[in-house]
Backbone as a chain_set.jsonl record, in Angstrom:
{"seq": "MDNSSAIPARVMTLAGIMKTLNRVIALICGVVLLVAVALILLEVLGRRVSLFRIGGADELSGYVMAGIATWGFAYALVERAHVRIDLVYARLPAPGRAAFDILAMASVLFVAALVSFYAFDVLSKSIARGSRSNTPLAIELWIPQIVWFAGWAWLTITSAVLLACTLILTLGRQWGLINELSGIVSETGDAS", "coords": {"N": [[116.842, 93.412, 123.857], [117.775, 92.292, 120.749], [118.693, 93.607, 117.478], [117.781, 91.934, 115.44], [115.427, 90.793, 116.374], [114.01, 93.003, 117.145], [113.053, 94.511, 114.965], [111.086, 92.798, 113.629], [109.287, 92.699, 115.797], [108.477, 95.375, 116.069], [107.263, 95.73, 113.598], [105.122, 93.921, 113.785], [103.81, 95.123, 115.904], [102.969, 97.512, 114.708], [101.274, 96.416, 112.762], [99.416, 95.301, 114.495], [98.322, 97.611, 115.62], [97.018, 98.616, 113.371], [95.124, 96.585, 113.048], [93.635, 96.904, 115.415], [92.649, 99.544, 115.107], [91.043, 99.15, 112.838], [89.206, 97.334, 113.844], [87.857, 98.898, 115.72], [86.745, 100.79, 113.983], [85.096, 99.047, 112.546], [83.272, 98.338, 114.543], [82.044, 100.821, 114.984], [80.897, 101.158, 112.462], [79.1, 99.033, 112.579], [77.324, 99.938, 114.573], [76.287, 102.189, 113.255], [75.02, 100.868, 111.167], [73.051, 99.472, 112.599], [71.521, 101.645, 113.472], [70.581, 102.512, 110.99], [69.005, 100.298, 110.329], [67.086, 100.489, 112.354], [65.907, 102.892, 111.575], [64.769, 102.132, 109.145], [62.938, 100.225, 110.083], [61.246, 101.911, 111.566], [60.25, 103.391, 109.462], [58.807, 101.409, 108.1], [56.921, 100.775, 110.096], [55.66, 103.194, 110.089], [53.995, 103.063, 107.943], [51.75, 101.887, 108.873], [51.148, 103.2, 111.255], [50.779, 106.497, 111.498], [52.223, 108.151, 113.143], [54.844, 107.293, 113.269], [55.896, 107.947, 110.835], [58.519, 108.722, 108.716], [60.124, 108.977, 106.299], [62.301, 108.776, 103.512], [64.034, 106.817, 104.416], [64.925, 104.696, 102.877], [66.669, 105.916, 101.046], [68.613, 107.047, 102.759], [69.556, 104.718, 104.037], [70.712, 103.44, 101.883], [72.909, 105.11, 101.373], [74.257, 104.7, 103.769], [74.892, 101.962, 103.559], [76.637, 101.978, 101.322], [78.702, 103.534, 102.345], [79.589, 102.153, 104.731], [80.346, 99.749, 103.649], [82.693, 100.281, 102.19], [84.432, 100.98, 104.256], [84.432, 98.584, 105.578], [85.923, 96.917, 103.944], [88.643, 97.312, 104.572], [88.695, 96.345, 107.165], [88.099, 93.646, 106.673], [90.423, 93.022, 105.317], [92.517, 93.235, 107.272], [91.68, 91.23, 108.924], [92.046, 89.062, 107.401], [90.033, 88.103, 105.7], [89.301, 88.326, 103.074], [88.574, 86.772, 99.958], [90.701, 84.338, 98.749], [92.334, 82.236, 96.464], [93.599, 79.14, 97.181], [94.809, 76.992, 95.88], [97.376, 76.535, 94.699], [98.934, 77.878, 96.535], [98.953, 76.569, 99.11], [100.627, 74.438, 98.634], [103.137, 75.425, 98.336], [106.503, 76.248, 99.454], [107.428, 78.192, 102.385], [108.738, 80.703, 101.519], [107.646, 80.967, 98.927], [104.901, 81.145, 99.483], [104.952, 83.55, 100.851], [105.642, 85.257, 98.751], [103.293, 85.115, 97.214], [101.566, 86.241, 99.102], [102.555, 88.838, 99.197], [102.029, 89.613, 96.546], [99.212, 89.466, 96.586], [98.585, 91.421, 98.528], [99.692, 93.67, 97.304], [98.063, 93.791, 95.071], [95.572, 94.404, 96.219], [96.228, 96.912, 97.244], [96.746, 98.303, 94.829], [94.197, 98.255, 93.537], [92.642, 99.549, 95.491], [93.902, 102.076, 95.606], [93.478, 102.953, 92.98], [90.629, 103.034, 92.807], [90.196, 104.879, 94.858], [91.328, 107.16, 93.736], [89.558, 107.702, 91.591], [87.201, 107.913, 93.05], [87.696, 110.183, 94.532], [87.662, 112.024, 92.472], [84.952, 111.915, 91.713], [83.807, 112.873, 94.099], [84.963, 115.469, 94.268], [83.856, 116.67, 91.985], [81.149, 116.618, 92.653], [81.144, 118.384, 94.804], [82.068, 120.744, 93.557], [80.002, 121.22, 91.726], [77.837, 121.42, 93.337], [76.1, 119.29, 93.714], [73.056, 117.531, 94.293], [70.947, 114.97, 95.655], [68.395, 113.539, 93.604], [65.887, 113.395, 94.946], [63.146, 113.653, 97.307], [64.464, 114.381, 99.687], [66.752, 115.698, 98.837], [69.585, 115.582, 99.331], [72.829, 116.878, 99.849], [75.253, 115.648, 97.818], [77.955, 115.385, 98.402], [78.164, 114.748, 101.055], [77.435, 111.937, 101.703], [79.266, 110.924, 99.887], [81.8, 111.672, 100.769], [82.207, 110.069, 102.972], [82.167, 107.592, 101.73], [84.372, 107.869, 99.94], [86.401, 108.271, 101.868], [86.463, 105.768, 103.072], [87.52, 104.181, 101.007], [90.006, 105.449, 100.778], [91.031, 104.865, 103.305], [91.246, 102.082, 103.093], [93.263, 102.019, 101.195], [95.398, 103.114, 102.662], [95.576, 101.24, 104.768], [96.144, 98.857, 103.344], [98.585, 99.573, 102.199], [100.218, 99.873, 104.464], [100.115, 97.243, 105.505], [101.231, 95.856, 103.342], [103.829, 96.954, 103.344], [104.676, 96.042, 105.864], [104.591, 93.263, 105.403], [106.522, 93.034, 103.394], [108.842, 93.865, 104.79], [108.982, 91.876, 106.763], [109.384, 89.717, 105.078], [111.901, 90.264, 104.018], [113.326, 89.863, 106.333], [113.007, 87.192, 106.604], [110.93, 86.085, 108.113], [108.919, 83.891, 108.263], [106.767, 82.679, 109.674], [105.581, 84.89, 110.957], [104.808, 86.371, 108.74], [102.886, 84.704, 107.653], [101.027, 84.825, 109.728], [100.304, 87.497, 109.576], [99.505, 88.085, 106.882], [98.83, 85.774, 105.559], [96.891, 83.075, 104.057], [93.838, 82.102, 105.503], [92.782, 78.953, 106.397], [89.928, 76.754, 105.762], [89.437, 75.566, 108.153], [90.066, 77.457, 109.941], [92.658, 77.861, 110.675], [95.821, 79.274, 109.73], [97.151, 78.636, 106.536]], "CA": [[116.311, 92.897, 122.595], [118.707, 92.592, 119.669], [118.094, 94.219, 116.286], [117.119, 90.935, 114.611], [114.076, 90.558, 116.879], [113.345, 94.287, 117.375], [112.338, 94.94, 113.758], [109.812, 92.073, 113.499], [108.383, 93.083, 116.887], [107.914, 96.687, 115.721], [106.372, 95.525, 112.455], [103.901, 93.29, 114.271], [103.12, 96.139, 116.703], [102.289, 98.382, 113.741], [100.162, 95.638, 112.205], [98.427, 95.196, 115.571], [97.644, 98.907, 115.7], [96.093, 98.673, 112.23], [93.999, 95.685, 113.359], [92.828, 97.531, 116.455], [91.926, 100.664, 114.499], [90.006, 98.633, 111.947], [88.157, 96.722, 114.67], [87.068, 100.012, 116.26], [85.968, 101.304, 112.854], [84.049, 98.054, 112.258], [82.243, 98.481, 115.579], [81.31, 102.054, 114.676], [80.065, 100.849, 111.291], [78.017, 98.177, 113.046], [76.347, 100.79, 115.257], [75.623, 102.973, 112.213], [74.126, 99.95, 110.46], [71.896, 99.243, 113.477], [70.699, 102.852, 113.409], [69.894, 102.466, 109.693], [67.964, 99.272, 110.434], [66.027, 101.073, 113.18], [65.235, 103.883, 110.736], [63.94, 101.392, 108.182], [61.817, 99.66, 110.843], [60.319, 103.008, 111.838], [59.603, 103.701, 108.182], [57.813, 100.359, 107.848], [55.846, 101.004, 111.063], [54.972, 104.415, 109.668], [52.973, 102.724, 106.953], [50.552, 101.514, 109.637], [50.896, 104.217, 112.276], [51.354, 107.714, 110.914], [53.103, 108.783, 114.123], [56.213, 106.871, 112.985], [56.249, 108.279, 109.455], [59.778, 109.457, 108.649], [60.402, 109.288, 104.905], [63.7, 108.835, 103.098], [64.861, 105.783, 105.04], [65.564, 103.902, 101.83], [67.797, 106.687, 100.512], [69.649, 107.141, 103.793], [70.152, 103.402, 104.257], [71.588, 103.191, 100.734], [74.166, 105.825, 101.63], [74.926, 104.005, 104.872], [75.461, 100.708, 103.033], [77.798, 102.298, 100.483], [79.777, 104.032, 103.196], [80.174, 101.149, 105.627], [80.982, 98.687, 102.854], [84.08, 100.645, 101.87], [85.213, 100.881, 105.485], [84.516, 97.167, 105.917], [86.955, 96.25, 103.144], [89.902, 97.351, 105.321], [88.547, 95.398, 108.282], [88.244, 92.298, 106.102], [91.829, 92.83, 104.963], [93.342, 92.945, 108.455], [91.214, 89.962, 109.496], [92.351, 88.065, 106.369], [88.741, 87.538, 105.324], [89.075, 88.419, 101.635], [88.669, 85.483, 99.287], [91.915, 84.043, 97.982], [92.341, 80.84, 96.025], [94.827, 78.56, 97.747], [95.134, 75.743, 95.199], [98.834, 76.446, 94.586], [99.508, 78.49, 97.735], [99.157, 75.604, 100.19], [101.672, 73.477, 98.259], [104.413, 76.13, 98.215], [107.274, 76.473, 100.68], [107.157, 79.49, 103.016], [109.075, 81.865, 100.686], [106.677, 81.051, 97.834], [103.647, 81.666, 100.046], [105.19, 84.977, 101.13], [105.572, 85.966, 97.462], [101.869, 85.236, 96.891], [100.985, 87.206, 100.044], [102.963, 90.165, 98.719], [101.255, 89.875, 95.331], [97.818, 89.713, 96.978], [98.521, 92.712, 99.212], [99.963, 94.698, 96.293], [96.864, 93.869, 94.235], [94.571, 95.156, 96.978], [96.688, 98.297, 97.266], [96.548, 98.877, 93.506], [92.762, 98.477, 93.313], [92.179, 100.576, 96.438], [94.422, 103.381, 95.171], [92.794, 103.311, 91.736], [89.255, 103.419, 93.129], [90.284, 106.117, 95.638], [91.595, 108.241, 92.787], [88.312, 108.027, 90.884], [86.213, 108.33, 94.047], [87.991, 111.588, 94.832], [87.189, 112.788, 91.316], [83.492, 112.003, 91.854], [83.558, 113.747, 95.238], [85.313, 116.861, 93.949], [82.868, 117.179, 91.027], [79.912, 116.863, 93.392], [81.341, 119.613, 95.582], [82.153, 121.875, 92.621], [78.7, 121.443, 91.073], [76.772, 121.528, 94.334], [75.152, 118.223, 93.366], [72.126, 117.046, 95.312], [70.192, 113.798, 95.21], [67.131, 113.916, 92.961], [64.841, 112.814, 95.773], [62.561, 114.691, 98.169], [65.427, 114.845, 100.7], [67.725, 116.564, 98.15], [70.82, 115.571, 100.131], [74.057, 117.271, 99.16], [75.904, 114.358, 97.582], [79.301, 115.302, 98.964], [78.102, 114.214, 102.421], [77.685, 110.492, 101.694], [80.438, 110.589, 99.072], [83.048, 111.834, 101.517], [82.331, 108.854, 103.79], [82.5, 106.543, 100.762], [85.762, 108.105, 99.527], [87.299, 108.06, 103.012], [86.609, 104.319, 103.236], [88.493, 103.708, 100.003], [91.318, 105.99, 101.148], [91.492, 104.082, 104.458], [91.678, 100.787, 102.566], [94.566, 102.263, 100.555], [96.388, 103.275, 103.739], [95.706, 99.956, 105.46], [96.84, 97.88, 102.493], [99.976, 100.022, 102.052], [100.923, 99.529, 105.706], [100.263, 95.787, 105.581], [102.205, 95.453, 102.322], [105.16, 97.314, 103.848], [104.992, 95.1, 106.948], [104.853, 91.959, 104.793], [107.828, 93.128, 102.711], [109.902, 93.913, 105.81], [109.081, 90.539, 107.352], [109.956, 88.831, 104.058], [113.346, 90.523, 103.992], [113.877, 89.252, 107.542], [112.717, 85.762, 106.528], [110.062, 85.789, 109.248], [107.835, 83.207, 107.565], [105.62, 82.491, 110.562], [104.917, 86.175, 111.161], [104.168, 86.731, 107.462], [101.67, 83.891, 107.579], [100.11, 85.372, 110.732], [99.875, 88.83, 109.16], [98.851, 88.198, 105.574], [98.626, 84.461, 104.942], [95.518, 82.613, 103.841], [93.242, 81.335, 106.584], [92.127, 77.781, 105.825], [88.532, 76.576, 106.139], [89.385, 75.145, 109.558], [90.349, 78.628, 110.767], [94.099, 78.005, 110.849], [96.514, 79.765, 108.555], [97.734, 77.536, 105.743]], "C": [[117.281, 93.282, 121.481], [117.949, 93.073, 118.44], [117.335, 93.216, 115.436], [115.703, 90.628, 115.094], [113.305, 91.855, 117.093], [112.519, 94.709, 116.166], [111.05, 94.149, 113.567], [108.808, 92.448, 114.595], [107.721, 94.42, 116.583], [106.923, 96.563, 114.567], [105.051, 94.92, 112.927], [103.115, 94.235, 115.189], [102.343, 97.08, 115.797], [101.085, 97.673, 113.129], [99.046, 95.481, 113.245], [97.644, 96.486, 115.76], [96.628, 99.03, 114.566], [94.881, 97.767, 112.477], [93.065, 96.328, 114.373], [92.014, 98.689, 115.889], [90.779, 100.173, 113.627], [88.89, 97.942, 112.721], [87.261, 97.799, 115.284], [86.177, 100.597, 115.164], [84.831, 100.347, 112.52], [82.93, 98.127, 113.288], [81.398, 99.726, 115.342], [80.378, 101.824, 113.493], [78.885, 99.967, 111.676], [76.929, 98.969, 113.751], [75.575, 101.62, 114.237], [74.637, 102.1, 111.44], [72.875, 99.652, 111.304], [70.958, 100.447, 113.494], [69.926, 102.887, 112.093], [68.769, 101.442, 109.708], [66.793, 99.808, 111.253], [65.224, 102.099, 112.385], [64.306, 103.204, 109.731], [62.727, 100.784, 108.894], [60.784, 100.732, 111.174], [59.557, 103.411, 110.579], [58.516, 102.677, 107.861], [56.635, 100.511, 108.811], [55.007, 102.22, 110.683], [53.923, 104.171, 108.602], [51.653, 102.367, 107.635], [50.141, 102.602, 110.627], [51.571, 105.509, 111.822], [52.282, 108.459, 111.869], [54.579, 108.482, 113.819], [56.701, 107.252, 111.593], [57.49, 109.173, 109.44], [60.036, 109.908, 107.218], [61.895, 109.352, 104.628], [64.598, 107.768, 103.683], [65.583, 104.951, 103.997], [66.78, 104.618, 101.254], [68.944, 106.735, 101.521], [70.33, 105.791, 104.033], [71.049, 103.001, 103.086], [72.936, 103.872, 100.897], [74.964, 105.15, 102.737], [75.601, 102.736, 104.363], [76.703, 100.971, 102.183], [78.98, 102.739, 101.337], [80.414, 102.949, 104.045], [80.808, 100.002, 104.862], [82.433, 99.037, 102.578], [84.964, 100.583, 103.106], [85.396, 99.421, 105.901], [85.579, 96.418, 105.13], [88.284, 96.216, 103.894], [89.848, 96.404, 106.517], [88.725, 93.965, 107.787], [89.702, 92.008, 105.761], [92.672, 92.484, 106.186], [92.928, 91.638, 109.128], [91.449, 88.788, 108.543], [91.087, 87.336, 105.914], [88.434, 87.664, 103.833], [89.296, 87.044, 101.002], [89.983, 85.408, 98.51], [91.885, 82.563, 97.639], [93.669, 80.228, 96.433], [95.235, 77.231, 97.111], [96.647, 75.525, 95.125], [99.493, 76.865, 95.891], [99.862, 77.46, 98.807], [100.29, 74.633, 99.897], [103.067, 74.114, 98.189], [105.173, 76.149, 99.535], [107.015, 77.903, 101.172], [107.557, 80.691, 102.155], [108.109, 82.055, 99.504], [105.339, 81.593, 98.306], [103.787, 83.156, 100.346], [105.111, 85.796, 99.85], [104.115, 86.146, 97.032], [101.166, 86.233, 97.822], [101.317, 88.634, 99.624], [102.171, 90.548, 97.473], [99.799, 90.205, 95.665], [97.679, 91.09, 97.62], [98.759, 93.862, 98.233], [98.757, 94.876, 95.372], [95.763, 94.66, 94.931], [94.95, 96.634, 97.009], [96.444, 98.979, 95.924], [95.076, 99.208, 93.259], [92.246, 99.584, 94.227], [92.649, 101.969, 96.026], [93.713, 103.857, 93.91], [91.365, 103.783, 92.009], [89.244, 104.712, 93.942], [90.486, 107.32, 94.729], [90.303, 108.67, 92.096], [87.205, 108.455, 91.85], [86.435, 109.787, 94.434], [87.517, 112.488, 93.7], [85.677, 112.987, 91.388], [83.129, 112.988, 92.968], [83.824, 115.208, 94.887], [84.342, 117.468, 92.937], [81.542, 117.47, 91.713], [79.993, 118.148, 94.203], [81.314, 120.819, 94.649], [80.797, 122.219, 92.01], [77.56, 121.653, 92.068], [75.692, 120.48, 94.119], [74.335, 117.79, 94.573], [71.425, 115.809, 94.757], [68.867, 114.272, 94.603], [65.964, 113.208, 93.64], [64.226, 113.931, 96.619], [63.523, 115.208, 99.244], [66.458, 115.813, 100.122], [69.025, 116.709, 98.953], [71.988, 116.027, 99.274], [74.922, 116.019, 99.039], [77.313, 114.255, 98.157], [79.281, 114.668, 100.361], [78.259, 112.688, 102.422], [78.938, 110.115, 100.901], [81.74, 110.757, 99.824], [83.283, 110.629, 102.428], [82.776, 107.693, 102.906], [83.961, 106.665, 100.313], [86.735, 107.812, 100.665], [87.501, 106.575, 103.285], [87.602, 103.741, 102.253], [89.9, 104.2, 100.336], [91.89, 105.209, 102.336], [91.95, 102.688, 104.033], [93.048, 100.928, 101.899], [95.657, 102.359, 101.612], [96.638, 101.933, 104.431], [96.482, 98.95, 104.621], [98.295, 98.277, 102.269], [100.796, 99.661, 103.289], [101.145, 98.023, 105.797], [101.23, 95.254, 104.526], [103.619, 95.761, 102.789], [105.59, 96.354, 104.965], [105.354, 93.728, 106.39], [106.205, 91.957, 104.093], [108.979, 93.12, 103.717], [110.088, 92.537, 106.452], [109.675, 89.54, 106.367], [111.467, 89.017, 103.981], [114.043, 89.905, 105.203], [113.629, 87.757, 107.631], [111.9, 85.282, 107.733], [108.78, 85.112, 108.741], [106.595, 83.026, 108.431], [104.849, 83.783, 110.777], [104.212, 86.648, 109.887], [102.85, 85.984, 107.338], [100.607, 84.42, 108.54], [99.513, 86.71, 110.288], [99.046, 88.817, 107.882], [98.629, 86.867, 104.865], [97.144, 84.134, 104.785], [95.063, 81.82, 105.058], [92.491, 80.174, 105.935], [90.69, 77.684, 106.312], [88.398, 76.142, 107.599], [89.684, 76.283, 110.5], [91.821, 78.845, 111.026], [94.706, 78.553, 109.586], [97.148, 78.576, 107.84], [99.221, 77.476, 105.903]], "O": [[117.575, 94.463, 121.29], [116.725, 92.964, 118.367], [116.358, 93.576, 114.78], [114.857, 90.237, 114.289], [112.08, 91.829, 117.211], [111.405, 95.211, 116.322], [109.999, 94.757, 113.359], [107.605, 92.505, 114.337], [106.524, 94.582, 116.817], [105.876, 97.21, 114.562], [103.981, 95.362, 112.511], [101.888, 94.158, 115.245], [101.191, 97.409, 116.079], [100.01, 98.258, 112.995], [97.865, 95.524, 112.901], [96.443, 96.457, 116.029], [95.508, 99.496, 114.779], [93.751, 98.135, 112.157], [91.846, 96.3, 114.208], [90.82, 98.801, 116.164], [89.676, 100.718, 113.673], [87.738, 97.965, 112.288], [86.044, 97.628, 115.357], [84.997, 100.866, 115.392], [83.716, 100.788, 112.24], [81.759, 97.991, 112.937], [80.175, 99.688, 115.485], [79.22, 102.239, 113.512], [77.785, 100.14, 111.15], [75.743, 98.707, 113.554], [74.354, 101.747, 114.333], [73.542, 102.548, 111.1], [71.768, 99.589, 110.769], [69.738, 100.285, 113.526], [68.75, 103.249, 112.075], [67.696, 101.691, 109.159], [65.636, 99.604, 110.887], [64.001, 102.166, 112.508], [63.186, 103.661, 109.502], [61.614, 100.825, 108.369], [59.581, 100.488, 111.075], [58.369, 103.731, 110.632], [57.431, 103.039, 107.404], [55.481, 100.391, 108.4], [53.801, 102.262, 110.925], [53.047, 105.01, 108.392], [50.579, 102.523, 107.054], [48.957, 102.885, 110.812], [52.798, 105.591, 111.773], [53.05, 109.317, 111.434], [55.453, 109.309, 114.077], [57.821, 106.904, 111.219], [57.515, 110.235, 110.063], [60.156, 111.105, 106.96], [62.659, 109.913, 105.413], [65.81, 107.803, 103.471], [66.726, 104.543, 104.207], [67.809, 103.991, 101.004], [70.1, 106.491, 101.175], [71.546, 105.732, 104.211], [72.041, 102.298, 103.28], [73.978, 103.288, 100.599], [76.188, 105.04, 102.657], [76.754, 102.467, 104.7], [77.705, 100.267, 102.309], [80.122, 102.359, 101.076], [81.638, 102.829, 104.084], [81.716, 99.347, 105.373], [83.313, 98.186, 102.715], [86.122, 100.177, 103.017], [86.408, 99.069, 106.508], [86.086, 95.395, 105.592], [88.982, 95.203, 103.861], [90.834, 95.742, 106.842], [89.423, 93.168, 108.414], [90.162, 90.875, 105.902], [93.458, 91.538, 106.145], [93.729, 91.012, 109.821], [91.089, 87.652, 108.851], [91.077, 86.114, 105.764], [87.409, 87.16, 103.373], [90.118, 86.258, 101.475], [90.319, 86.297, 97.728], [91.455, 81.739, 98.447], [94.733, 80.733, 96.076], [95.932, 76.433, 97.738], [97.136, 74.444, 95.456], [100.492, 76.278, 96.306], [100.966, 77.488, 99.349], [100.861, 74.06, 100.824], [104.061, 73.412, 98.004], [104.572, 76.076, 100.607], [106.446, 78.72, 100.448], [106.774, 81.636, 102.063], [107.798, 83.186, 99.132], [104.712, 82.402, 97.622], [102.857, 83.931, 100.122], [104.575, 86.904, 99.854], [103.743, 87.211, 96.539], [100.284, 86.976, 97.393], [100.47, 89.525, 99.687], [101.697, 91.678, 97.357], [99.223, 91.125, 95.085], [96.759, 91.839, 97.292], [98.108, 94.902, 98.32], [98.464, 95.991, 94.941], [95.099, 95.489, 94.308], [94.099, 97.503, 96.822], [95.982, 100.12, 95.888], [94.748, 100.312, 92.824], [91.498, 100.458, 93.787], [91.883, 102.931, 96.091], [93.385, 105.037, 93.789], [90.944, 104.819, 91.495], [88.373, 105.557, 93.738], [89.882, 108.373, 94.935], [89.993, 109.86, 92.025], [86.361, 109.278, 91.495], [85.479, 110.534, 94.639], [87.026, 113.59, 93.943], [85.177, 114.088, 91.155], [82.25, 113.833, 92.797], [83.004, 116.08, 95.175], [84.033, 118.657, 93.02], [80.881, 118.458, 91.393], [79.027, 118.906, 94.28], [80.622, 121.801, 94.917], [80.489, 123.393, 91.804], [76.45, 122.019, 91.681], [74.508, 120.749, 94.319], [74.831, 117.694, 95.695], [71.325, 115.628, 93.543], [68.296, 115.274, 95.033], [65.167, 112.522, 92.999], [64.748, 115.046, 96.636], [63.407, 116.358, 99.667], [66.981, 116.66, 100.845], [69.49, 117.818, 99.214], [72.125, 115.619, 98.121], [75.279, 115.405, 100.044], [77.812, 113.151, 98.376], [80.288, 114.109, 100.797], [79.157, 112.186, 103.098], [79.593, 109.117, 101.2], [82.704, 110.044, 99.541], [84.424, 110.216, 102.633], [83.649, 106.911, 103.283], [84.696, 105.678, 100.308], [87.77, 107.18, 100.454], [88.589, 106.162, 103.687], [88.432, 102.908, 102.616], [90.872, 103.457, 100.193], [93.087, 104.923, 102.375], [92.936, 102.173, 104.56], [93.895, 100.045, 102.03], [96.719, 101.753, 101.471], [97.786, 101.546, 104.649], [97.373, 98.269, 105.128], [99.156, 97.405, 102.158], [101.932, 99.199, 103.176], [102.243, 97.576, 106.129], [101.968, 94.304, 104.786], [104.514, 94.927, 102.649], [106.737, 95.909, 104.998], [106.31, 93.1, 106.846], [106.952, 90.984, 104.189], [109.981, 92.436, 103.507], [111.216, 92.089, 106.659], [110.389, 88.62, 106.767], [112.218, 88.046, 103.891], [115.194, 89.477, 105.12], [113.998, 87.121, 108.618], [112.153, 84.214, 108.289], [107.698, 85.697, 108.789], [105.477, 83.209, 107.948], [103.618, 83.786, 110.781], [103.143, 87.255, 109.954], [101.828, 86.56, 106.965], [99.424, 84.459, 108.202], [98.359, 87.014, 110.589], [98.002, 89.465, 107.809], [98.276, 86.847, 103.686], [96.273, 84.826, 105.313], [95.797, 80.98, 105.58], [91.671, 80.376, 105.04], [90.278, 78.451, 107.182], [87.346, 76.338, 108.208], [89.579, 76.128, 111.716], [92.211, 79.894, 111.54], [94.185, 78.334, 108.492], [97.62, 77.633, 108.475], [99.872, 76.616, 105.31]]}, "num_chains": 1, "name": "protein.A"}
């Protein structure tokens, strides 16, 4: 394998690893969501049958939703499921589309890094103050916040890796691979 094909292959291998990791994380999040749904169902049943009375399902499910949503953002990114407007994009030649892909990926990275920065601030203040929820469960807030923060941090890492991969492929003029990695998926399911 010559150097001109080795670099794109390594880049796509790295991108594939990120996809695989995010798919595993998405499956874990799905299981956690199913457990939260089961907890809510038990809570509802507990209104009729006191044997099933649990309490706090609404609070716990709120934490679950906040946590898995942040982890889901990275999965959506590697699956190219984030909303992008393709009015101009579809009419551009491959280098122009690559420039928009880079801009989109850089925008996600910027937002993810910014939110991660502030999420860490919230987390560190909760730890320093020993903050607890003002509910009967009195959960230490750092517990759900660390999951929430870690999701934003993972999105930052994922978007940084995908941006680097897109930039490397752009330098190598690998337009098809760029489209496969970070291009817009059309309504028919094919990349534009």
